[in-house]
Backbone as numpy.savetxt, mean C-alpha at the origin, in Angstrom:
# Nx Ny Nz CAx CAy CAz Cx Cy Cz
10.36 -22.49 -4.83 10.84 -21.37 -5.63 9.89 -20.19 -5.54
8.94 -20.79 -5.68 7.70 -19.27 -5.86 7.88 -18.74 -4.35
8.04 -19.65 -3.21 7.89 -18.91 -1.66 9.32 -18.00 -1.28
10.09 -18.19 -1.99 11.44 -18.43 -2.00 11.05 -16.43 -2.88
10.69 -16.82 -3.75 10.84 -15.29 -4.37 9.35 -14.29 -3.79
8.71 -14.74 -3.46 7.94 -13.81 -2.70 7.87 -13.14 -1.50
8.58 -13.79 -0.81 9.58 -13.35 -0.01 10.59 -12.44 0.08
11.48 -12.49 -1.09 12.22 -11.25 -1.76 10.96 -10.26 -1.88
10.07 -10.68 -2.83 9.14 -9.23 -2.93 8.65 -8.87 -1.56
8.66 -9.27 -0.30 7.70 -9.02 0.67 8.99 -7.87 1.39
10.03 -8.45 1.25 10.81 -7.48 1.85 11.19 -6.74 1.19
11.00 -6.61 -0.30 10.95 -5.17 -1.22 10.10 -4.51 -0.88
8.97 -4.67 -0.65 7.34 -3.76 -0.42 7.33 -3.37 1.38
7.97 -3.99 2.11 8.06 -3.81 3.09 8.74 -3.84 4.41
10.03 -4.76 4.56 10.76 -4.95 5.21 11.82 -3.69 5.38
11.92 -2.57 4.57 12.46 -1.53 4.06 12.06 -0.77 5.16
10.72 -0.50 5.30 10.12 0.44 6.49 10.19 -0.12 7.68
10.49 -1.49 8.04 10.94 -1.71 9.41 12.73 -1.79 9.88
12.92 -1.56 8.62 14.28 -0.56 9.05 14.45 0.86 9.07
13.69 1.31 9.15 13.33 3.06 9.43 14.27 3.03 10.69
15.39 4.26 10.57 16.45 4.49 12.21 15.21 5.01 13.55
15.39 4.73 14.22 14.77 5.25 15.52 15.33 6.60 15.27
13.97 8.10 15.98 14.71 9.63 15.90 14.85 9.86 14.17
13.88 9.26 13.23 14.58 10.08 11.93 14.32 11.34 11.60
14.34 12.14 11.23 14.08 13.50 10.80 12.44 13.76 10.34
12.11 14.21 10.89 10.44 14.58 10.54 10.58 15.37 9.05
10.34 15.10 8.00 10.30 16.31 6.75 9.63 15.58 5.66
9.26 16.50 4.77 8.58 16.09 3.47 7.01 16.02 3.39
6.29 16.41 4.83 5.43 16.10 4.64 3.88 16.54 4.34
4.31 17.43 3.27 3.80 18.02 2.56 2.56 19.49 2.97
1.63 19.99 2.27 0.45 20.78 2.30 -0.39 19.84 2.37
-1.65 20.19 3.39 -2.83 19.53 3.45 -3.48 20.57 2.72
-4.08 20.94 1.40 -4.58 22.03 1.09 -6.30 21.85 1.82
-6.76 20.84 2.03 -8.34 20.28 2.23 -8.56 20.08 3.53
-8.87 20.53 4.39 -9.34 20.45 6.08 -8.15 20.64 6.88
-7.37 21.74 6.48 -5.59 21.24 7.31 -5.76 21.61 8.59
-7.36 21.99 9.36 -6.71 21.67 11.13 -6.74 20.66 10.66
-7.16 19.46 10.26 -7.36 17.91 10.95 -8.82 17.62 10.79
-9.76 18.87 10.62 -11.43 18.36 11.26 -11.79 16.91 10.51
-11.17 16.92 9.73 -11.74 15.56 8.31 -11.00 14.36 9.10
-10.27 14.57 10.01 -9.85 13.22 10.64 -9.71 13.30 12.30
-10.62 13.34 13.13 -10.77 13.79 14.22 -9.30 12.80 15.11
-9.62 11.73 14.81 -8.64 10.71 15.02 -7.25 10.56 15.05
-7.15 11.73 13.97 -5.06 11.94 13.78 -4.37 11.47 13.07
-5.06 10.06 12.02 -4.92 8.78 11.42 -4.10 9.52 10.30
-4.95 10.38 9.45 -4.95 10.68 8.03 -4.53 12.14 7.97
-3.95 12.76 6.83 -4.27 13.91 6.55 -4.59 13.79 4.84
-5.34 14.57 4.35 -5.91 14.20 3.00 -5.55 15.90 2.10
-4.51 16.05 0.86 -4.91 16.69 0.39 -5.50 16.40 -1.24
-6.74 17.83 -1.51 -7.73 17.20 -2.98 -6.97 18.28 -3.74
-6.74 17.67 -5.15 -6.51 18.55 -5.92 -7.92 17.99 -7.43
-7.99 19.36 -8.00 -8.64 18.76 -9.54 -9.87 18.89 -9.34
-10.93 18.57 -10.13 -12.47 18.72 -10.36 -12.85 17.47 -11.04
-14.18 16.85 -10.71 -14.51 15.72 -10.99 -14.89 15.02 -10.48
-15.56 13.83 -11.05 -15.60 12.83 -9.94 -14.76 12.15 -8.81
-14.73 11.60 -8.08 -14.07 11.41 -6.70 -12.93 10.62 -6.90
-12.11 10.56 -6.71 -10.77 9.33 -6.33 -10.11 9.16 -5.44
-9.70 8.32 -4.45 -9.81 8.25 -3.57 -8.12 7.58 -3.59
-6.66 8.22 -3.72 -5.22 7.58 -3.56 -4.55 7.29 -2.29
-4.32 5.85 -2.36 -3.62 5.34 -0.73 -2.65 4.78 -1.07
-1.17 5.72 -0.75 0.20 5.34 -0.55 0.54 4.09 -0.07
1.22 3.50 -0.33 1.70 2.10 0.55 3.05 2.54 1.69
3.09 1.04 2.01 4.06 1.68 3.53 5.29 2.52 3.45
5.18 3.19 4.54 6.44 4.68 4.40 6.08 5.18 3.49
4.94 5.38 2.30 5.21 6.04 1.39 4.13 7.41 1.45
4.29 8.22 0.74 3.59 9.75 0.58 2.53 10.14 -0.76
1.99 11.32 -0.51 1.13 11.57 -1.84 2.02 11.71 -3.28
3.53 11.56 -2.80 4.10 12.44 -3.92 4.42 10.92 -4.83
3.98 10.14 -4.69 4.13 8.65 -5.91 3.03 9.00 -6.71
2.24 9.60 -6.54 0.90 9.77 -7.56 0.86 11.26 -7.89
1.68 12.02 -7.85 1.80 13.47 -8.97 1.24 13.08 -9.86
2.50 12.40 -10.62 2.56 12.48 -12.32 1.00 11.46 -12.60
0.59 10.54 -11.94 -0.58 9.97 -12.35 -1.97 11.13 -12.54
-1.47 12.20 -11.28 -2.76 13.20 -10.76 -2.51 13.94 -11.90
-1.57 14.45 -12.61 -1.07 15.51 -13.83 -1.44 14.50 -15.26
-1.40 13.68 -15.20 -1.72 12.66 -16.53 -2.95 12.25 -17.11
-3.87 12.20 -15.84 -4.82 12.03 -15.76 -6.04 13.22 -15.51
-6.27 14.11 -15.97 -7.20 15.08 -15.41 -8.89 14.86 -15.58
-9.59 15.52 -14.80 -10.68 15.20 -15.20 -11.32 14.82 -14.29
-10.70 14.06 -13.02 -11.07 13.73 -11.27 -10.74 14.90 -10.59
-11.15 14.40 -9.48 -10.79 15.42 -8.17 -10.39 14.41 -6.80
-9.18 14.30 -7.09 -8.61 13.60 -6.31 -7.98 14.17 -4.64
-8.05 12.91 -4.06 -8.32 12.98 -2.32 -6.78 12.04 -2.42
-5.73 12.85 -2.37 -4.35 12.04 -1.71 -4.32 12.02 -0.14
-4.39 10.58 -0.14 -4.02 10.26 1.53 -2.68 10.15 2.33
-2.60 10.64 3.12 -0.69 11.00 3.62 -1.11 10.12 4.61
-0.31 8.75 5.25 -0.57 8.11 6.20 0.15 8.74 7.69
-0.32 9.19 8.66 0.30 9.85 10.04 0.90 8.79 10.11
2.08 9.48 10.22 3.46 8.86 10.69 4.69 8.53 9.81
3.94 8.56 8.20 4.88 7.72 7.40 5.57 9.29 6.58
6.43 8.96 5.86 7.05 9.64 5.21 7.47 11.62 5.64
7.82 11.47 7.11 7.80 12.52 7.83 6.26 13.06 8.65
5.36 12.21 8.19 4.06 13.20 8.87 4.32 12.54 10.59
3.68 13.57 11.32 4.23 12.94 12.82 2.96 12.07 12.94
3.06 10.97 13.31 2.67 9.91 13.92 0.99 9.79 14.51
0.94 10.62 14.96 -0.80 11.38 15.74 -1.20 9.90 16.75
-1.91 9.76 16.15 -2.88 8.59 16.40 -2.80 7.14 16.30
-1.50 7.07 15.23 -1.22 5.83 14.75 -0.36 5.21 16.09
0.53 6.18 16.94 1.12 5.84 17.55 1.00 4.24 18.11
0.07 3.86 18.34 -0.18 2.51 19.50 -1.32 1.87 18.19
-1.23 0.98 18.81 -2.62 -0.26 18.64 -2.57 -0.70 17.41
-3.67 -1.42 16.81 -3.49 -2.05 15.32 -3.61 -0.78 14.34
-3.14 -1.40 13.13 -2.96 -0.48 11.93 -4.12 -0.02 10.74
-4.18 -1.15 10.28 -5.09 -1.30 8.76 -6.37 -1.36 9.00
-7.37 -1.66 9.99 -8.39 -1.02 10.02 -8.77 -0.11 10.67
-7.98 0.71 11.83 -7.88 1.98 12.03 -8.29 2.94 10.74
-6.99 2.63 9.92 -6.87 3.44 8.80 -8.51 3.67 7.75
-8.34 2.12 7.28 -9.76 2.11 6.73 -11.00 2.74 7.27
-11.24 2.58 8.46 -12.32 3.49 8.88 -12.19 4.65 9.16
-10.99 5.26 9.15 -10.94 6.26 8.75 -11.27 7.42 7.93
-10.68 6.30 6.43 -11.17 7.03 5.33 -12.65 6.61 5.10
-13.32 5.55 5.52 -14.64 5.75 5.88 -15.30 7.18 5.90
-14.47 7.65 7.20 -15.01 8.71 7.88 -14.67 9.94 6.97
-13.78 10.08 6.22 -13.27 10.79 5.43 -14.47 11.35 4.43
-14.73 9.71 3.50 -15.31 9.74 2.60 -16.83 10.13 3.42
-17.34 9.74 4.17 -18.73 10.15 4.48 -18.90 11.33 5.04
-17.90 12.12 5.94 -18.47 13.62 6.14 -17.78 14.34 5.02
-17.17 14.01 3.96 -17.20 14.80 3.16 -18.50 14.56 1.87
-19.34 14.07 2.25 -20.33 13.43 1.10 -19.82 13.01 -0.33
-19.17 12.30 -0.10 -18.40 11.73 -1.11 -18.94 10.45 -1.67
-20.15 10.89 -3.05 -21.03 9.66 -3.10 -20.06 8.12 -3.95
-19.67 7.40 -3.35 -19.25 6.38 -3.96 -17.76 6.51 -5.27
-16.66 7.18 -4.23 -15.58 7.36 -5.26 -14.74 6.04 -5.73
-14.27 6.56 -6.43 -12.77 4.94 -6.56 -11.99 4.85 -6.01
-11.56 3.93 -5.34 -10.21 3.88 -4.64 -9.28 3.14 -5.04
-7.97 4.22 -5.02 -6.71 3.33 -5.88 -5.48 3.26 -4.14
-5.19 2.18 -3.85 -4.51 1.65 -3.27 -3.12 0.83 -4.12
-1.58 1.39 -3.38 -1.28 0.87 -3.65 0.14 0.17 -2.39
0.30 -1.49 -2.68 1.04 -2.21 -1.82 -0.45 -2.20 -0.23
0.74 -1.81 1.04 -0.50 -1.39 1.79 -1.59 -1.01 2.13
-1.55 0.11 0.61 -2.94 0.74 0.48 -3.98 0.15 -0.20
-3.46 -1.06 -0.86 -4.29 -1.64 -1.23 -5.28 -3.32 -0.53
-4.15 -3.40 0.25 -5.12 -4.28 1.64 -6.01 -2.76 2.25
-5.45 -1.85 2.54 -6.32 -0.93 3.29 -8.12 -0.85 2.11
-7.33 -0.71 1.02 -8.66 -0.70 -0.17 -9.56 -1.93 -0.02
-8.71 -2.96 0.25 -9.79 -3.96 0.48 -10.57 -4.09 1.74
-9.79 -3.66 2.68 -10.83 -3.65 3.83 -11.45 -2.90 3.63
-11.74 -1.21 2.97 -12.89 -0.51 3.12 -13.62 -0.66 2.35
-13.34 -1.45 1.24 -14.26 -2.11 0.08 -15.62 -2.83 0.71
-15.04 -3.95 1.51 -15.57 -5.12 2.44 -16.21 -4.89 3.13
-15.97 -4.33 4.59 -16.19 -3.45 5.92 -17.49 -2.20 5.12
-16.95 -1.49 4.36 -18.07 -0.26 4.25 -18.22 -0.13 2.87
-18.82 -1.24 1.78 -19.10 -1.46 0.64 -19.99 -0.21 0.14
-20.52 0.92 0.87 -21.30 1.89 0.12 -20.40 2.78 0.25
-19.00 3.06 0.63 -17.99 3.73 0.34 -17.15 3.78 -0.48
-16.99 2.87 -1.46 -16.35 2.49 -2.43 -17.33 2.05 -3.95
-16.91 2.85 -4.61 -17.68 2.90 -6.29 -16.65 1.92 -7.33
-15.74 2.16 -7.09 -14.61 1.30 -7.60 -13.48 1.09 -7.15
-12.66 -0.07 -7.94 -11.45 -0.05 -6.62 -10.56 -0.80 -7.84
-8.75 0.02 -7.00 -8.07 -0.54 -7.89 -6.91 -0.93 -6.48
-6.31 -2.72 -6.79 -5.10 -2.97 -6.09 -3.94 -3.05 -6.50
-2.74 -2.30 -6.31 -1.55 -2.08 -7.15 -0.59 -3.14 -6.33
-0.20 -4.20 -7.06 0.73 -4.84 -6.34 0.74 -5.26 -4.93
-0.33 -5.84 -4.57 -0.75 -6.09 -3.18 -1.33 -7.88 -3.14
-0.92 -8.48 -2.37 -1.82 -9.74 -2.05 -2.64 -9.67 -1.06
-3.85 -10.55 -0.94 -4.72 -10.29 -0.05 -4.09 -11.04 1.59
-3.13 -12.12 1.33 -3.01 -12.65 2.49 -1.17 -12.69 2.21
-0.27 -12.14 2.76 1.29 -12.38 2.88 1.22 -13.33 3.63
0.86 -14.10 4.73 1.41 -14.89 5.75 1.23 -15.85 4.76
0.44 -15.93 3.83 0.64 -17.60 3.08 2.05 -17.72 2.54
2.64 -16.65 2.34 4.21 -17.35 1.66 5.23 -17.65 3.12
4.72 -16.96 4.60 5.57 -17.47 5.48 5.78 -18.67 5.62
4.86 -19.68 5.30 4.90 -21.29 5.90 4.19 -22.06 4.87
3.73 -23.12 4.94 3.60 -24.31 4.40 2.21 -24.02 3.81
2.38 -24.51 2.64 0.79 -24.73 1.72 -0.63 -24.86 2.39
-1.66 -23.49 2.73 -2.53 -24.08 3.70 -2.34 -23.36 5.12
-1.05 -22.85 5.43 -0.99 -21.91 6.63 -2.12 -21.32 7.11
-2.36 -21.14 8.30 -3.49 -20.00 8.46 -2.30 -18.80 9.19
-3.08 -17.83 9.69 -2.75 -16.51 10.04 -2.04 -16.96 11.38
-2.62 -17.15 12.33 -2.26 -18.14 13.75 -0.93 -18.77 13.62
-0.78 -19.38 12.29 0.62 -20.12 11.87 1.51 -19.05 11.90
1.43 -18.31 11.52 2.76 -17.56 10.62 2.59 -16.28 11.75
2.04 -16.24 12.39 2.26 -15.16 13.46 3.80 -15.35 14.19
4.42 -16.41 14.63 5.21 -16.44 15.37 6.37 -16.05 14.81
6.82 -16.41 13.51 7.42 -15.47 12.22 7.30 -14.14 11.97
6.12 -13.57 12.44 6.36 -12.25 11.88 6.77 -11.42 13.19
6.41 -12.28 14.20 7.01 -11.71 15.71 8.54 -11.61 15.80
9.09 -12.86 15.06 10.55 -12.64 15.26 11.26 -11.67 14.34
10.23 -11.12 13.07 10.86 -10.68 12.26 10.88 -9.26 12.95
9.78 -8.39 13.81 9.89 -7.64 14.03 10.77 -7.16 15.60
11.21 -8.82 16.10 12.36 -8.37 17.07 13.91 -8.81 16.17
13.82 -8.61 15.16 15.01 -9.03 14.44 15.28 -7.13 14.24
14.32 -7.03 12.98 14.23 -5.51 13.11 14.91 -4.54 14.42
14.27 -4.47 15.51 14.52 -3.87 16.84 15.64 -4.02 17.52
16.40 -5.28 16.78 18.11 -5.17 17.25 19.01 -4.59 15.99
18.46 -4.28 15.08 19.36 -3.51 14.23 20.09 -2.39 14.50
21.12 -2.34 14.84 21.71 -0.74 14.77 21.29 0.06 13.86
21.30 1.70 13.27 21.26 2.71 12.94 21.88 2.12 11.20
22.62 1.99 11.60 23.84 2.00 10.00 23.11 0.48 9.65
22.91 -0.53 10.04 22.48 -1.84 9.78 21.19 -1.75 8.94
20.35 -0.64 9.69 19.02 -0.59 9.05 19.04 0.17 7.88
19.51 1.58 7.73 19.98 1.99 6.66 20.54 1.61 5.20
21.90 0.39 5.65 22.16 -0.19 4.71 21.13 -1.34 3.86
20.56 -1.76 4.87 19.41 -2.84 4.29 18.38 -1.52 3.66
17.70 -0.84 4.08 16.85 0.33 2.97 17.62 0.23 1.72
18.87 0.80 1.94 19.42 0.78 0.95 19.34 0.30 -0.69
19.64 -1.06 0.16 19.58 -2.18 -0.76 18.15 -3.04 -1.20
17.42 -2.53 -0.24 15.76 -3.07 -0.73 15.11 -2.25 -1.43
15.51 -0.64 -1.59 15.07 -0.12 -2.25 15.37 -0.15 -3.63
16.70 -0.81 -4.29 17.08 -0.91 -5.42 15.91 -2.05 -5.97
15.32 -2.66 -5.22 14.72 -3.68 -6.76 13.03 -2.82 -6.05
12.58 -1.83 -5.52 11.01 -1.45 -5.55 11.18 -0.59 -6.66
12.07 -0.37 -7.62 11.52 0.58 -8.82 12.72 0.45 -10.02
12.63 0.64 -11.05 13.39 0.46 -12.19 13.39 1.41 -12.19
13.50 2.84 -12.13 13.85 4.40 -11.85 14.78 4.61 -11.27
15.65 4.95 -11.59 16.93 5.39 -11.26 16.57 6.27 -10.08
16.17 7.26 -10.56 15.98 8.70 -9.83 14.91 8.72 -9.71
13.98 7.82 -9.13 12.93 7.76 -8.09 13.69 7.14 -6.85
14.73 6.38 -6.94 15.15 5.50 -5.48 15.52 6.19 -4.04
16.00 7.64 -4.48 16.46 8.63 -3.19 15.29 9.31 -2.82
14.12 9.47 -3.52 12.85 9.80 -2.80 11.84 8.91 -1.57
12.39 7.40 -2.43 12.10 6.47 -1.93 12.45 6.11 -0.66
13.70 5.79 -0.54 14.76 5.52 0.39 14.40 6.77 1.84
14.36 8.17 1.23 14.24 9.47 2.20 12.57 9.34 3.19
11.52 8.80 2.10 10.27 8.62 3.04 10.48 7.17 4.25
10.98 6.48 3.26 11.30 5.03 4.62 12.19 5.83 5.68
13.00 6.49 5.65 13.99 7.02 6.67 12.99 7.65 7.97
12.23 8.40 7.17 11.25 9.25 7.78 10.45 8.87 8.03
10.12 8.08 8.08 8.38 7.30 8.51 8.98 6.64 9.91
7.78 6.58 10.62 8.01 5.77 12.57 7.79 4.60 12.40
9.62 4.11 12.89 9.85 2.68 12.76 8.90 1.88 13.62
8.18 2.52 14.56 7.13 1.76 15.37 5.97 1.26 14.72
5.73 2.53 13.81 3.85 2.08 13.40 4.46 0.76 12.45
5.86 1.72 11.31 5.89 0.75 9.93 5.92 -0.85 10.55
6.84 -1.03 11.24 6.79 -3.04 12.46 5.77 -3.47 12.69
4.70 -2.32 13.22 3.19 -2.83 13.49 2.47 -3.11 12.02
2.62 -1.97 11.76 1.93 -2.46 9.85 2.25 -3.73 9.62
3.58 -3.69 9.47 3.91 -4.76 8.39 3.64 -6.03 9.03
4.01 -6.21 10.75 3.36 -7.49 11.25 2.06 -8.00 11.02
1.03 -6.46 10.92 -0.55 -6.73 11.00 -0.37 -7.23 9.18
0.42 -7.05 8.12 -0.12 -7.30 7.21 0.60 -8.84 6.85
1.00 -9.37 7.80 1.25 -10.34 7.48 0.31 -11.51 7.92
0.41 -11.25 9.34 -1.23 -12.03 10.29 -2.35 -11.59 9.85
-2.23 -11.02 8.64 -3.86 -10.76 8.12 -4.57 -11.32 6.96
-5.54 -12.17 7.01 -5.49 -13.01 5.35 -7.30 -12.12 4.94
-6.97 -11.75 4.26 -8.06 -10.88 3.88 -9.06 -11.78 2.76
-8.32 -12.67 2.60 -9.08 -13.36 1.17 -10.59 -13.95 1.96
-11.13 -14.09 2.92 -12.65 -14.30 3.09 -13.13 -13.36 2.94
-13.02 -11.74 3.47 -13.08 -10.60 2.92 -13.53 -10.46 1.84
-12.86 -10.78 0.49 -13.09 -10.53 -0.67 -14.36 -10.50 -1.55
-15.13 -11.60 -0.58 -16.77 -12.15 -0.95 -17.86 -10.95 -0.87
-17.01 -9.77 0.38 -17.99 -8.96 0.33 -17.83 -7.49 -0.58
-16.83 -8.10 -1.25 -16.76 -6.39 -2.37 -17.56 -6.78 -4.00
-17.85 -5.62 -3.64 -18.88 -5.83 -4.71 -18.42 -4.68 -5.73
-17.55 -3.98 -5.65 -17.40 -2.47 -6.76 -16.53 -3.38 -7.55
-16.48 -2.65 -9.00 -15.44 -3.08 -9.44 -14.18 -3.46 -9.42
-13.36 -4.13 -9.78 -12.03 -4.09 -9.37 -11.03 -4.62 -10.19
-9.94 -3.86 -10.46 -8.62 -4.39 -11.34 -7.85 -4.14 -9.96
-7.04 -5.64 -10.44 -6.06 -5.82 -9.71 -4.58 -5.82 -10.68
-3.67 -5.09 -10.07 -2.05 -4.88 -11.41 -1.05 -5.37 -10.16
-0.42 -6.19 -10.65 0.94 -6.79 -10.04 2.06 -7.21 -11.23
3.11 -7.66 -10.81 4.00 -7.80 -11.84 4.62 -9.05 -11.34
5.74 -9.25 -12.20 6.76 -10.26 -11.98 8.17 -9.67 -12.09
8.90 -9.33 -11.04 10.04 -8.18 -11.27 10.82 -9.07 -12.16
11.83 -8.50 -13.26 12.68 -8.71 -13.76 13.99 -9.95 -12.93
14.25 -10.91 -13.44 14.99 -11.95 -12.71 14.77 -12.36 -11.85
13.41 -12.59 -11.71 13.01 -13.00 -10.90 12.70 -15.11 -10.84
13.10 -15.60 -9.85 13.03 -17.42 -10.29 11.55 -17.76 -10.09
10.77 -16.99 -11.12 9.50 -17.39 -11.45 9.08 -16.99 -12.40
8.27 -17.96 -12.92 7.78 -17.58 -14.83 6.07 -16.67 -14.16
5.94 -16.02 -15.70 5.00 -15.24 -15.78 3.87 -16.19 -15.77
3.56 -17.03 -15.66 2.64 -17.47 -15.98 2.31 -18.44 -14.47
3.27 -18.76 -13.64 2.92 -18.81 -12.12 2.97 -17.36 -11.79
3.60 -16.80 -11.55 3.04 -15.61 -10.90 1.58 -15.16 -11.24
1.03 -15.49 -12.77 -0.69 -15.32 -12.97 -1.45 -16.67 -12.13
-1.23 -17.87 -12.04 -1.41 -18.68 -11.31 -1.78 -18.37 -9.68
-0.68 -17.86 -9.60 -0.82 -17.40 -7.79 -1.34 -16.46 -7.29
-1.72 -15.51 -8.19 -2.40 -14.08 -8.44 -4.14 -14.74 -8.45
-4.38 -15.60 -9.40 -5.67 -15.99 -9.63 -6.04 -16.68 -8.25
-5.39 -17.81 -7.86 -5.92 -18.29 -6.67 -5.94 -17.08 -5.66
-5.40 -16.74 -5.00 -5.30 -15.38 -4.19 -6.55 -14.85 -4.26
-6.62 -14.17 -5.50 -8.50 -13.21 -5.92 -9.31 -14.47 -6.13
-9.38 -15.79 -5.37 -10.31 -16.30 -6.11 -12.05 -16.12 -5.73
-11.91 -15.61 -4.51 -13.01 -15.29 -3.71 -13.55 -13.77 -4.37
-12.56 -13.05 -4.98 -13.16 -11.58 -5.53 -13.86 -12.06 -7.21
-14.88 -11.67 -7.04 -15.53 -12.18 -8.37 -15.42 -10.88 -9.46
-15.68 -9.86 -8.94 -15.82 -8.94 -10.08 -14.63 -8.32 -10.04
-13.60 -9.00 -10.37 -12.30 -8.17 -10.71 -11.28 -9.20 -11.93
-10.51 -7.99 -12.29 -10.13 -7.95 -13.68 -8.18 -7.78 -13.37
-7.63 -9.30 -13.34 -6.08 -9.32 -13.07 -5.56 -8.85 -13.86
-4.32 -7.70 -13.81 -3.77 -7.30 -15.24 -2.44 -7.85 -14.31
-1.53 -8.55 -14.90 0.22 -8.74 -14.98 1.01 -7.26 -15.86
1.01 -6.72 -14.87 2.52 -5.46 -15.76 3.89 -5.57 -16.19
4.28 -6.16 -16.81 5.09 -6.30 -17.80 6.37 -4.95 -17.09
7.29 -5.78 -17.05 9.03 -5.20 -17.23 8.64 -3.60 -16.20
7.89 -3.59 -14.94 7.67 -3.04 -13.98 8.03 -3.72 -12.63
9.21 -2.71 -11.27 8.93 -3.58 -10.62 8.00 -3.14 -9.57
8.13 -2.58 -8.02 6.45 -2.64 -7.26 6.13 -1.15 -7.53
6.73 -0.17 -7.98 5.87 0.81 -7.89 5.31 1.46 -9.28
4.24 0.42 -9.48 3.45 0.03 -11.16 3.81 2.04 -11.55
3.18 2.20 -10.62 2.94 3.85 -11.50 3.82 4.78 -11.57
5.25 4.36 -11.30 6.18 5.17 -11.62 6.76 4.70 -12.78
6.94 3.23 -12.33 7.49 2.12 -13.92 7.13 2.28 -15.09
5.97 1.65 -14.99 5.18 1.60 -16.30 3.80 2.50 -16.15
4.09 3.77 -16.09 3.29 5.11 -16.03 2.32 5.03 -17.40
2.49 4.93 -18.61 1.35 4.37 -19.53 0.29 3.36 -19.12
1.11 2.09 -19.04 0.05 1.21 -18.53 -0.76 1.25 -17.36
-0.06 1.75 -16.33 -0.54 2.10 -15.44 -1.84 2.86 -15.46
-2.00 3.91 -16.15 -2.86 5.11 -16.96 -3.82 4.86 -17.14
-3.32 3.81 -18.19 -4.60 3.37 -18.94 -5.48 2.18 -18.49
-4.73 1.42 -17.59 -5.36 0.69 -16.82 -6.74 1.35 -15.62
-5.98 2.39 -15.39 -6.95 3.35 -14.47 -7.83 4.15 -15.34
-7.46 5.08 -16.46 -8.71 5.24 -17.26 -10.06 4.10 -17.56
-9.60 3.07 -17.60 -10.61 1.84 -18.04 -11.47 1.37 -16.51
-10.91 1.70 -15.90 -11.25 1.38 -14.42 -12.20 2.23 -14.32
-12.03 3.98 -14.24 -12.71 5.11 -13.80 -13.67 5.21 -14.92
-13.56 4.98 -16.13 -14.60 5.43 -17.31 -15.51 4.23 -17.52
């Protein structure tokens, strides 16, 4: 039952962007107000815009998604000076760099690079879904880059719900290979309709779902297949030993879902069991995109984090 519904969530958080149409419309993708040739990302990876005054924060979209899920958090919250990360390629930005090769630690060392030529002494980083494996690798990988860290609805290892109790990464690779030539025979209208419909359970917002739906359209069905394969063959949980910043982790249990709240805290705990200094919160009657859902808790979870 529990593999059975995490699974549903895996293709809520992500199976959505590997139905992106081949040729979608490049748009949405916003003002870089902060280094807009590019110099802050020589690479092509990132484009970063800062808004606000304050100490540092450091926001990473999850897959297909854009800076524009964290407005209302950036308007709610004042008092930082926040660094929104636009991932090349996703949600209309063109592609750059991401084009070829692996995904998630590209990225991460990226914002490495981000955070260190901009002397950015030790900000927080809020990741969320993708962005929050990306948070954990730069947590891990470049621990004097990260002051604090928050994971929104993210597990450290997905391939454990592909297969049998105990899987390693090696296992569940051959699964995520077929999933992404399953993907690649979809027609146009096939992939669409499945967005469609996966986007109805990533948010209890009515009128967040066509914003939603419009960045998956727009994001390159190439990188999102590579992402989502790399985040499945990726078990990050040995990783975890080496973060040392703080850390809240927020996930939920979507509504009708065939699992009680209290395994989903179960499976959450084993998962972080290797992260010692972090603090599990379960979000309540939210489904994956904590900070549009439940925008209070969300808040205040991150005030307690940053203060």
């Amino acid at each position: 039952m529990l593999r059975r519904y995490v699974l549903a969530v895996l293709l809520a958080i992500g199976w959505t962007g590997l139905a992106a149409a081949p040729g979608a419309a490049q748009h949405g993708a916003g003002h870089d107000s902060h280094a807009g040739d590019g110099d802050h990302d020589p690479a092509g990876r990132i484009a970063v815009t800062v808004t606000g005054e304050g100490p540092d924060v450091v926001l990473i979209p999850g897959l297909t998604s854009q800076p524009r899920i964290w407005e209302s958090t950036v308007a709610a919250v004042p008092g930082y000076r926040y660094h929104l990360v636009h991932v090349a390629g996703f949600a209309g930005k063109p592609v750059g760099a991401n084009a070829t090769g692996p995904v998630l630690e590209p990225l991460a060392h990226a914002i490495h690079e981000y955070i260190r030529d901009n002397k950015l002494t030790r900000p927080a980083v809020v990741g969320h879904s993708m962005g929050g494996s990306i948070g954990m690798i730069l947590a891990s990988h470049h621990p004097d880059s990260v002051g604090k860290l928050m994971i929104v609805d993210m597990m450290p290892f997905l391939g454990a719900m592909f297969g049998p109790p105990g899987a390693t990464a090696e296992q569940v690779r051959p699964i995520a290979d077929a999933m992404m030539k399953q993907s690649a025979a979809q027609t146009p209208d096939q992939r669409k309709a499945f967005m469609t419909a996966m986007v109805g359970g990533m948010t209890n917002v009515d009128a967040e779902r066509p914003a939603i739906l419009a960045d998956s359209v727009a994001s390159d069905p190439g990188l999102v297949g590579r992402a989502y394969h790399q985040l499945i063959v990726t078990d990050l949980r040995p990783d975890l030993e080496g973060i040392a910043a703080p850390t809240t982790v927020l996930y939920v249990t979507p509504k009708g879902a065939p699992i009680s709240d209290a395994q989903m805290d179960g499976y959450y705990k084993a998962s972080y069991a290797n992260l010692k200094n972090a603090k599990l919160v379960r979000v309540p009657d939210s489904a994956h995109f904590i900070m549009l859902d439940a925008p209070e808790r969300f808040r205040k979870e991150l005030k307690d984090l940053l203060e």
